[in-house]
C-alpha cells in the first residue's frame, strides 16, 4: 500500500533530524516508480532486478543524456533537481513462499561540502572546501550489487549502510527492526574531469583519498580524480511495519546481507550554476537567495508523488500480489529457514 503523505512527511522529518542544521542540505523526494529498469546499467532493456526510483518524471529504461534535466517535473522538493536516484527494492519473503514488495517511502539525499580538490600540499583549505556542482550528464553507481561480504578497507563498500528507525547506521542488515528500514549509499565525490560515465559506471569517479585523510564522506580527492563534487548521502526508505524478523527480508537482487545494496544517480539539476552558487555561498535556511533552487514561490515545495511519463512496463513485481521468484530470477543468497521452511 502506498504510504500517505503524512507518513512520508513524518519519515522525512525524522531522517532530516539526523543532519546538522548548518552544513548539510537535504533533497527530499517522494516515490516515483518501482520497476524492472536501470537506464544506467541496462539502457533500453529490463534490468536484472527491481528498482525503487525517485526524481525526474522522465525516468525510463532508456534515457538520453539530457532527458532528466529536460523533464517537466520531479518528485523532489528542490524544484530544479530533476535528477533520478534509484536503489534495489526491498522484499519480504513470505512464510508460505513468495516475495512481496514492501512499501517504498521515498528518499532523502544529504548534500555536503566536505570534499576538496586534489592539491599537492595534501591538505584541504582551512577556510572552507568548495566542491563543484555535478557536471551535466554525470551518471554513477555507488556500491556493488554482487557483494555479500564486508570489507571495510574498501571505500566502495564502506559507503553502503543500513538503518532501522533512528537506530543509527550499521553495516549489513540490522539484527532487529523498527517500523522502517533505510538503505544508505554515499556517492563518490571526486571526478576525473573528463568522463560523464564509464563502462563500470564507477571508474570516472572516486572517493576522497584515504592516504590524504579522506573517507566516504569527504576529504581530499585523489590525484587521479582531482575534482571535488558535492557529496551525496542518499537514504532510501521502506516500511517494514509488522515485520519483526530481519531474516525474512531480501533486496531485489537476492541479497539478504545488506552488503549488496547500491544506488544509482543520474544528475538532472536544471541550473548547475545556481546549484553551484547556492552551494558555495550559503547553507543556512532562509537567508540565501538561491535557497529555493528555483521554486516559483521561493519555498521548497513538498515532495510530491508523480507518475513517470513513460508508464512502467507491466510486469508482476510482487506489488500487493506476491511473486514466486524475485523478478529477474535472482537467487536468494544463503537461503534461510523461515518458520521451518526453506525459501529458494
Ligand atoms: C561548508 O559551507 C559552510 C557555509 O558556507 C561553511 O561554514 C563551512 O565551513 C563549509 N565546510 C567546509 C568543510 O568547507
Ligand atoms: C579489501 O579491500 C581492500 C581495498 O580495496 C583490498 O586491498 C583488499 O584486498 C580487500 N580484502 C579482501 C579480503 O578482499
Ligand atoms: C526463472 O527461472 C525459472 C526456473 O529456473 C524458469 O522456469 C523461468 O523461465 C525463469 N524466468 C526467467 C524470466 O528467466
CSV table of C-alpha atoms and ligand atoms in Angstrom, one decimal:
chain,number,residue,atom,x,y,z
A,1,UNK,CA,0.0,0.0,0.0
A,2,UNK,CA,1.3,3.5,-0.8
A,3,UNK,CA,2.2,5.5,2.3
A,4,UNK,CA,0.1,8.5,3.0
A,5,UNK,CA,1.7,11.9,2.6
A,6,UNK,CA,1.7,12.5,6.3
A,7,UNK,CA,3.5,9.2,6.9
A,8,UNK,CA,6.0,10.3,4.3
A,9,UNK,CA,6.4,13.7,5.8
A,10,UNK,CA,7.0,12.2,9.2
A,11,UNK,CA,9.6,9.8,7.8
A,12,UNK,CA,11.4,12.6,6.0
A,13,UNK,CA,11.3,14.8,9.1
A,14,UNK,CA,12.8,12.0,11.2
A,15,UNK,CA,15.5,11.3,8.6
A,16,UNK,CA,16.3,15.0,8.3
A,17,UNK,CA,16.8,15.3,12.0
A,18,UNK,CA,20.0,13.3,11.6
A,19,UNK,CA,21.8,16.1,9.9
A,20,UNK,CA,23.5,19.0,11.4
A,21,UNK,CA,21.4,22.1,10.6
A,22,UNK,CA,24.1,24.3,9.1
A,23,UNK,CA,26.4,22.4,6.9
A,24,UNK,CA,24.1,19.9,5.2
A,25,UNK,CA,21.4,20.4,2.6
A,26,UNK,CA,18.6,17.9,2.1
A,27,UNK,CA,16.8,17.0,-1.1
A,28,UNK,CA,13.6,15.1,-0.1
A,29,UNK,CA,12.0,13.0,-2.7
A,30,UNK,CA,8.7,11.1,-2.9
A,31,UNK,CA,8.5,7.8,-4.7
A,32,UNK,CA,8.2,8.0,-8.5
A,33,UNK,CA,8.0,4.3,-9.6
A,34,UNK,CA,9.1,0.8,-8.8
A,35,UNK,CA,10.1,-1.1,-11.9
A,36,UNK,CA,12.5,-3.6,-13.6
A,37,UNK,CA,14.5,-0.8,-15.1
A,38,UNK,CA,18.0,0.7,-14.8
A,39,UNK,CA,18.8,3.2,-17.6
A,40,UNK,CA,22.5,3.4,-16.5
A,41,UNK,CA,23.3,-0.3,-16.3
A,42,UNK,CA,20.7,-1.8,-18.7
A,43,UNK,CA,19.8,1.0,-21.1
A,44,UNK,CA,16.7,0.1,-23.2
A,45,UNK,CA,16.3,-3.4,-21.6
A,46,UNK,CA,14.7,-4.9,-18.5
A,47,UNK,CA,17.2,-4.6,-15.6
A,48,UNK,CA,18.5,-7.5,-13.5
A,49,UNK,CA,16.4,-6.7,-10.5
A,50,UNK,CA,13.6,-4.4,-9.4
A,51,UNK,CA,14.4,-0.8,-8.5
A,52,UNK,CA,12.8,1.9,-6.4
A,53,UNK,CA,13.1,5.3,-8.1
A,54,UNK,CA,12.6,8.9,-7.2
A,55,UNK,CA,13.1,12.2,-9.0
A,56,UNK,CA,12.5,13.2,-12.6
A,57,UNK,CA,9.3,12.0,-14.4
A,58,UNK,CA,11.5,11.2,-17.4
A,59,UNK,CA,12.7,8.0,-15.8
A,60,UNK,CA,12.5,5.2,-18.3
A,61,UNK,CA,14.5,2.2,-19.4
A,62,UNK,CA,16.4,4.3,-22.0
A,63,UNK,CA,17.2,7.9,-21.1
A,64,UNK,CA,19.2,10.2,-23.4
A,65,UNK,CA,21.9,12.3,-21.7
A,66,UNK,CA,19.7,15.4,-21.1
A,67,UNK,CA,16.4,13.5,-20.5
A,68,UNK,CA,16.3,14.0,-16.8
A,69,UNK,CA,17.4,17.7,-16.9
A,70,UNK,CA,14.8,18.5,-19.7
A,71,UNK,CA,11.9,16.8,-17.9
A,72,UNK,CA,8.9,18.8,-16.8
A,73,UNK,CA,8.7,17.7,-13.2
A,74,UNK,CA,10.3,15.9,-10.2
A,75,UNK,CA,9.1,14.2,-7.1
A,76,UNK,CA,11.8,16.0,-5.1
A,77,UNK,CA,11.3,19.2,-3.1
A,78,UNK,CA,14.0,21.1,-4.7
A,79,UNK,CA,12.3,22.5,-7.8
A,80,UNK,CA,15.3,22.4,-10.1
A,81,UNK,CA,16.5,19.0,-9.0
A,82,UNK,CA,15.3,16.8,-11.9
A,83,UNK,CA,17.9,14.1,-11.2
A,84,UNK,CA,16.9,10.4,-10.8
A,85,UNK,CA,18.1,8.4,-7.9
A,86,UNK,CA,17.3,4.7,-7.6
A,87,UNK,CA,18.2,1.6,-5.5
A,88,UNK,CA,17.1,-2.0,-5.2
A,89,UNK,CA,13.5,-2.5,-3.9
A,90,UNK,CA,13.1,-4.3,-0.6
A,91,UNK,CA,11.0,-7.6,-0.5
A,92,UNK,CA,9.5,-9.7,2.3
A,93,UNK,CA,10.0,-13.5,1.9
A,94,UNK,CA,6.6,-14.8,3.0
A,95,UNK,CA,6.5,-17.8,5.3
A,96,UNK,CA,4.4,-19.7,2.8
A,97,UNK,CA,6.7,-18.9,0.0
A,98,UNK,CA,6.8,-16.0,-2.4
A,99,UNK,CA,8.1,-12.4,-2.3
A,100,UNK,CA,6.1,-9.3,-1.6
A,101,UNK,CA,7.2,-5.7,-2.2
A,102,UNK,CA,7.4,-3.6,0.9
A,103,UNK,CA,6.1,0.0,0.6
A,104,UNK,CA,8.8,2.3,-0.7
A,105,UNK,CA,8.5,5.6,1.1
A,106,UNK,CA,11.0,7.8,-0.8
A,107,UNK,CA,14.5,9.1,-0.4
A,108,UNK,CA,16.4,11.8,1.4
A,109,UNK,CA,19.7,12.9,0.0
A,110,UNK,CA,22.1,14.9,2.2
A,111,UNK,CA,24.3,17.2,0.2
A,112,UNK,CA,27.5,18.3,1.9
A,113,UNK,CA,30.6,20.4,1.2
A,114,UNK,CA,33.1,18.1,2.8
A,115,UNK,CA,35.3,17.2,-0.2
A,116,UNK,CA,38.1,19.4,-1.6
A,117,UNK,CA,40.1,19.3,-4.9
A,118,UNK,CA,43.3,17.5,-5.0
A,119,UNK,CA,46.2,19.7,-4.2
A,120,UNK,CA,49.9,18.9,-4.0
A,121,UNK,CA,50.0,20.4,-0.5
A,122,UNK,CA,48.0,17.3,0.7
A,123,UNK,CA,45.6,19.3,2.9
A,124,UNK,CA,42.2,20.9,2.2
A,125,UNK,CA,41.9,24.6,2.6
A,126,UNK,CA,41.1,25.7,6.2
A,127,UNK,CA,38.7,28.4,5.1
A,128,UNK,CA,36.2,26.1,3.5
A,129,UNK,CA,36.0,23.5,0.8
A,130,UNK,CA,34.3,24.4,-2.5
A,131,UNK,CA,33.1,21.2,-4.2
A,132,UNK,CA,31.6,21.8,-7.6
A,133,UNK,CA,28.1,21.1,-8.9
A,134,UNK,CA,27.8,17.9,-10.8
A,135,UNK,CA,28.8,18.2,-14.5
A,136,UNK,CA,25.6,18.0,-16.6
A,137,UNK,CA,25.1,14.4,-17.8
A,138,UNK,CA,27.0,12.8,-14.9
A,139,UNK,CA,25.9,9.2,-14.1
A,140,UNK,CA,27.3,7.0,-11.4
A,141,UNK,CA,26.7,4.0,-9.2
A,142,UNK,CA,27.6,3.6,-5.5
A,143,UNK,CA,28.1,0.1,-4.1
A,144,UNK,CA,28.2,-3.3,-5.8
A,145,UNK,CA,25.2,-5.5,-6.3
A,146,UNK,CA,27.3,-8.6,-6.2
A,147,UNK,CA,28.8,-8.1,-2.8
A,148,UNK,CA,27.7,-10.5,0.0
A,149,UNK,CA,30.6,-9.9,2.5
A,150,UNK,CA,32.0,-6.9,4.3
A,151,UNK,CA,35.4,-5.4,3.6
A,152,UNK,CA,35.7,-2.1,5.5
A,153,UNK,CA,39.0,-1.2,3.8
A,154,UNK,CA,37.2,-0.9,0.5
A,155,UNK,CA,35.6,2.6,0.4
A,156,UNK,CA,33.1,1.5,-2.2
A,157,UNK,CA,31.8,-1.0,0.4
A,158,UNK,CA,32.3,1.3,3.4
A,159,UNK,CA,29.9,3.7,1.6
A,160,UNK,CA,26.9,1.3,2.0
A,161,UNK,CA,25.0,1.2,5.3
A,162,UNK,CA,21.5,0.4,6.6
A,163,UNK,CA,19.4,1.9,9.4
A,164,UNK,CA,16.2,0.9,11.1
A,165,UNK,CA,14.1,3.6,12.8
A,166,UNK,CA,16.6,6.0,14.3
A,167,UNK,CA,18.8,3.2,15.5
A,168,UNK,CA,22.0,4.6,13.8
A,169,UNK,CA,23.7,3.4,10.7
A,170,UNK,CA,25.0,-0.1,10.6
A,171,UNK,CA,26.9,-2.3,8.1
A,172,UNK,CA,24.7,-5.0,6.8
A,173,UNK,CA,21.1,-5.9,7.5
A,174,UNK,CA,20.2,-4.8,11.1
A,175,UNK,CA,19.6,-7.6,13.6
A,176,UNK,CA,16.3,-6.0,14.9
A,177,UNK,CA,13.7,-4.0,13.1
A,178,UNK,CA,11.6,-0.9,13.9
A,179,UNK,CA,8.8,0.0,11.6
A,180,UNK,CA,11.0,1.2,8.8
A,181,UNK,CA,14.3,0.3,7.2
A,182,UNK,CA,16.5,2.5,5.1
A,183,UNK,CA,19.4,1.7,2.8
A,184,UNK,CA,22.1,4.3,2.6
A,185,UNK,CA,24.6,5.0,-0.2
A,186,UNK,CA,27.3,7.6,0.0
A,187,UNK,CA,28.2,8.5,-3.6
A,188,UNK,CA,31.8,9.1,-4.7
A,189,UNK,CA,32.5,12.9,-4.6
A,190,UNK,CA,35.7,13.1,-6.8
A,191,UNK,CA,35.6,13.3,-10.6
A,192,UNK,CA,38.2,12.7,-13.3
A,193,UNK,CA,37.1,15.9,-15.0
A,194,UNK,CA,36.6,14.2,-18.3
A,195,UNK,CA,34.1,11.3,-18.4
A,196,UNK,CA,30.5,11.6,-17.5
A,197,UNK,CA,30.2,7.8,-17.3
A,198,UNK,CA,32.4,4.8,-17.7
A,199,UNK,CA,32.0,1.1,-18.6
A,200,UNK,CA,31.6,0.0,-15.0
A,201,UNK,CA,29.8,3.3,-14.1
A,202,UNK,CA,32.3,3.9,-11.4
A,203,UNK,CA,35.9,4.4,-12.6
A,204,UNK,CA,35.3,8.0,-13.7
A,205,UNK,CA,34.6,8.9,-10.1
A,206,UNK,CA,36.3,8.1,-6.8
A,207,UNK,CA,36.1,8.6,-3.1
A,208,UNK,CA,38.4,11.1,-1.3
A,209,UNK,CA,41.8,9.6,-0.9
A,210,UNK,CA,42.4,7.7,2.4
A,211,UNK,CA,46.1,8.4,2.0
A,212,UNK,CA,45.3,12.1,2.3
A,213,UNK,CA,42.9,11.6,5.2
A,214,UNK,CA,39.8,11.2,3.1
A,215,UNK,CA,36.9,8.8,3.5
A,216,UNK,CA,33.4,8.1,2.0
A,217,UNK,CA,32.1,11.4,3.4
A,218,UNK,CA,34.8,13.9,2.5
A,219,UNK,CA,38.4,14.9,2.5
A,220,UNK,CA,40.9,15.5,-0.4
A,221,UNK,CA,40.3,13.9,-3.8
A,222,UNK,CA,43.0,11.6,-5.2
A,223,UNK,CA,45.3,12.9,-7.9
A,224,UNK,CA,43.7,10.5,-10.4
A,225,UNK,CA,40.2,12.1,-9.8
A,226,UNK,CA,41.2,15.6,-8.7
A,227,UNK,CA,37.9,17.5,-9.0
A,228,UNK,CA,35.8,17.7,-5.8
A,229,UNK,CA,32.0,17.4,-6.2
A,230,UNK,CA,29.1,17.9,-3.8
A,231,UNK,CA,28.9,14.8,-1.7
A,232,UNK,CA,25.6,13.0,-1.8
A,233,UNK,CA,24.5,10.7,1.0
A,234,UNK,CA,21.3,9.1,-0.2
A,235,UNK,CA,18.9,7.3,2.1
A,236,UNK,CA,16.1,5.2,0.6
A,237,UNK,CA,13.3,4.2,2.9
A,238,UNK,CA,10.8,1.3,3.1
A,239,UNK,CA,8.1,0.5,5.6
A,240,UNK,CA,8.7,-2.8,7.5
A,241,UNK,CA,5.8,-2.3,9.9
A,242,UNK,CA,4.6,-5.5,11.4
A,243,UNK,CA,7.8,-7.4,10.4
A,244,UNK,CA,10.0,-8.4,13.3
A,245,UNK,CA,12.4,-10.9,11.7
A,246,UNK,CA,15.1,-9.2,9.6
A,247,UNK,CA,16.0,-12.6,8.1
A,248,UNK,CA,12.7,-12.5,6.2
A,249,UNK,CA,13.9,-9.5,4.2
A,250,UNK,CA,15.7,-9.6,0.9
A,251,UNK,CA,16.8,-6.9,-1.5
A,252,UNK,CA,15.6,-7.3,-5.1
A,253,UNK,CA,19.0,-8.5,-6.2
A,254,UNK,CA,18.7,-11.5,-3.9
A,255,UNK,CA,21.0,-10.0,-1.3
A,256,UNK,CA,20.0,-10.9,2.3
A,257,UNK,CA,23.2,-9.4,3.9
A,258,UNK,CA,22.7,-5.8,3.0
A,259,UNK,CA,26.3,-5.6,1.7
A,260,UNK,CA,25.0,-5.8,-1.9
A,261,UNK,CA,22.8,-2.7,-1.5
A,262,UNK,CA,23.7,0.1,-4.0
A,263,UNK,CA,22.3,3.2,-5.6
A,264,UNK,CA,22.4,5.0,-8.9
A,265,UNK,CA,22.5,8.7,-9.6
A,266,UNK,CA,21.8,10.5,-12.9
A,267,UNK,CA,22.1,14.2,-12.5
A,268,UNK,CA,19.3,16.3,-13.8
A,269,UNK,CA,19.9,19.6,-11.9
A,270,UNK,CA,18.5,22.1,-14.3
A,271,UNK,CA,20.8,25.0,-13.4
A,272,UNK,CA,24.2,23.9,-12.4
A,273,UNK,CA,25.3,27.5,-11.9
A,274,UNK,CA,22.5,28.2,-9.5
A,275,UNK,CA,23.3,25.0,-7.6
A,276,UNK,CA,27.0,25.9,-7.6
A,277,UNK,CA,26.3,29.4,-6.3
A,278,UNK,CA,23.9,28.4,-3.6
A,279,UNK,CA,26.3,25.6,-2.6
A,280,UNK,CA,29.3,27.9,-2.4
A,281,UNK,CA,27.5,30.8,-0.7
A,282,UNK,CA,25.0,29.6,1.8
A,283,UNK,CA,23.9,26.7,3.9
A,284,UNK,CA,21.6,28.2,6.4
A,285,UNK,CA,17.9,28.2,5.8
A,286,UNK,CA,16.2,31.3,4.7
A,287,UNK,CA,18.8,33.9,4.3
A,288,UNK,CA,20.1,32.8,1.0
A,289,UNK,CA,18.5,34.0,-2.3
A,290,UNK,CA,19.4,30.7,-4.0
A,291,UNK,CA,18.0,28.6,-1.2
A,292,UNK,CA,14.8,27.8,-3.1
A,293,UNK,CA,16.6,26.3,-6.0
A,294,UNK,CA,14.3,28.0,-8.5
A,295,UNK,CA,11.0,27.2,-6.9
A,296,UNK,CA,8.4,29.7,-8.2
A,297,UNK,CA,7.2,30.5,-4.6
A,298,UNK,CA,10.7,30.9,-3.1
A,299,UNK,CA,9.8,28.0,-0.8
A,300,UNK,CA,10.7,24.3,-1.2
A,301,UNK,CA,7.5,22.5,-2.3
A,302,UNK,CA,6.5,19.3,-0.6
A,303,UNK,CA,8.0,16.2,-2.2
A,304,UNK,CA,5.1,15.0,-4.5
A,305,UNK,CA,4.5,11.5,-5.7
A,306,UNK,CA,4.1,11.6,-9.5
A,307,UNK,CA,3.8,9.1,-12.3
A,308,UNK,CA,6.7,8.6,-14.8
A,309,UNK,CA,5.9,10.0,-18.3
A,310,UNK,CA,6.7,6.6,-19.7
A,311,UNK,CA,4.4,4.2,-17.9
A,312,UNK,CA,6.2,1.4,-16.0
A,313,UNK,CA,6.4,-1.8,-18.1
A,314,UNK,CA,3.6,-4.1,-16.9
A,315,UNK,CA,5.4,-6.9,-15.1
A,316,UNK,CA,4.5,-8.8,-12.0
A,317,UNK,CA,6.9,-7.4,-9.4
A,318,UNK,CA,5.3,-8.5,-6.2
A,319,UNK,CA,3.3,-5.4,-5.5
A,320,UNK,CA,0.3,-6.4,-3.4
A,321,UNK,CA,0.3,-9.8,-5.0
A,322,UNK,CA,3.3,-12.0,-4.2
A,323,UNK,CA,5.6,-13.3,-6.9
A,324,UNK,CA,7.0,-16.8,-6.7
A,325,UNK,CA,10.6,-15.7,-7.6
A,326,UNK,CA,12.4,-12.4,-7.4
A,327,UNK,CA,11.8,-10.5,-10.7
A,328,UNK,CA,14.9,-11.1,-12.8
A,329,UNK,CA,15.1,-14.6,-11.3
A,330,UNK,CA,17.6,-13.6,-8.7
A,331,UNK,CA,18.8,-16.3,-6.3
A,332,UNK,CA,18.3,-15.5,-2.6
A,333,UNK,CA,21.7,-15.5,-1.1
A,334,UNK,CA,22.1,-18.2,1.7
A,335,UNK,CA,18.5,-19.3,1.7
A,336,UNK,CA,17.3,-19.1,5.3
A,337,UNK,CA,15.0,-21.3,7.2
A,338,UNK,CA,11.9,-19.2,7.8
A,339,UNK,CA,9.4,-20.8,10.1
A,340,UNK,CA,10.8,-24.2,9.3
A,341,UNK,CA,10.5,-23.7,5.5
A,342,UNK,CA,13.3,-23.0,3.1
A,343,UNK,CA,12.8,-20.2,0.7
A,344,UNK,CA,14.7,-20.6,-2.6
B,1,LIG,C1,30.6,24.4,4.2
B,1,LIG,O1,29.9,25.6,4.0
B,1,LIG,C2,29.6,26.4,5.1
B,1,LIG,C3,28.7,27.5,4.8
B,1,LIG,O2,29.1,28.2,3.6
B,1,LIG,C4,30.9,26.8,5.8
B,1,LIG,O3,30.6,27.5,7.0
B,1,LIG,C5,31.7,25.5,6.2
B,1,LIG,O4,32.9,25.9,6.7
B,1,LIG,C6,31.9,24.7,4.9
B,1,LIG,N1,32.5,23.4,5.3
B,1,LIG,C7,33.6,23.0,4.8
B,1,LIG,C8,34.2,21.7,5.3
B,1,LIG,O5,34.2,23.6,3.9
B,2,LIG,C1,39.6,-5.3,1.0
B,2,LIG,O1,39.7,-4.1,0.3
B,2,LIG,C2,41.0,-3.6,0.1
B,2,LIG,C3,40.9,-2.3,-0.6
B,2,LIG,O2,40.2,-2.3,-1.8
B,2,LIG,C4,41.8,-4.6,-0.7
B,2,LIG,O3,43.1,-4.2,-0.9
B,2,LIG,C5,41.8,-6.0,0.0
B,2,LIG,O4,42.4,-7.0,-0.8
B,2,LIG,C6,40.3,-6.4,0.3
B,2,LIG,N1,40.3,-7.6,1.1
B,2,LIG,C7,39.7,-8.7,0.7
B,2,LIG,C8,39.8,-9.8,1.7
B,2,LIG,O5,39.1,-8.8,-0.3
B,3,LIG,C1,13.3,-18.2,-14.0
B,3,LIG,O1,13.7,-19.5,-13.5
B,3,LIG,C2,12.7,-20.5,-13.7
B,3,LIG,C3,13.2,-21.8,-13.1
B,3,LIG,O2,14.6,-21.9,-13.2
B,3,LIG,C4,12.4,-20.6,-15.3
B,3,LIG,O3,11.4,-21.6,-15.5
B,3,LIG,C5,12.0,-19.3,-15.8
B,3,LIG,O4,11.8,-19.4,-17.2
B,3,LIG,C6,13.0,-18.2,-15.5
B,3,LIG,N1,12.4,-16.9,-15.9
B,3,LIG,C7,13.2,-16.0,-16.4
B,3,LIG,C8,12.5,-14.7,-16.8
B,3,LIG,O5,14.4,-16.2,-16.7
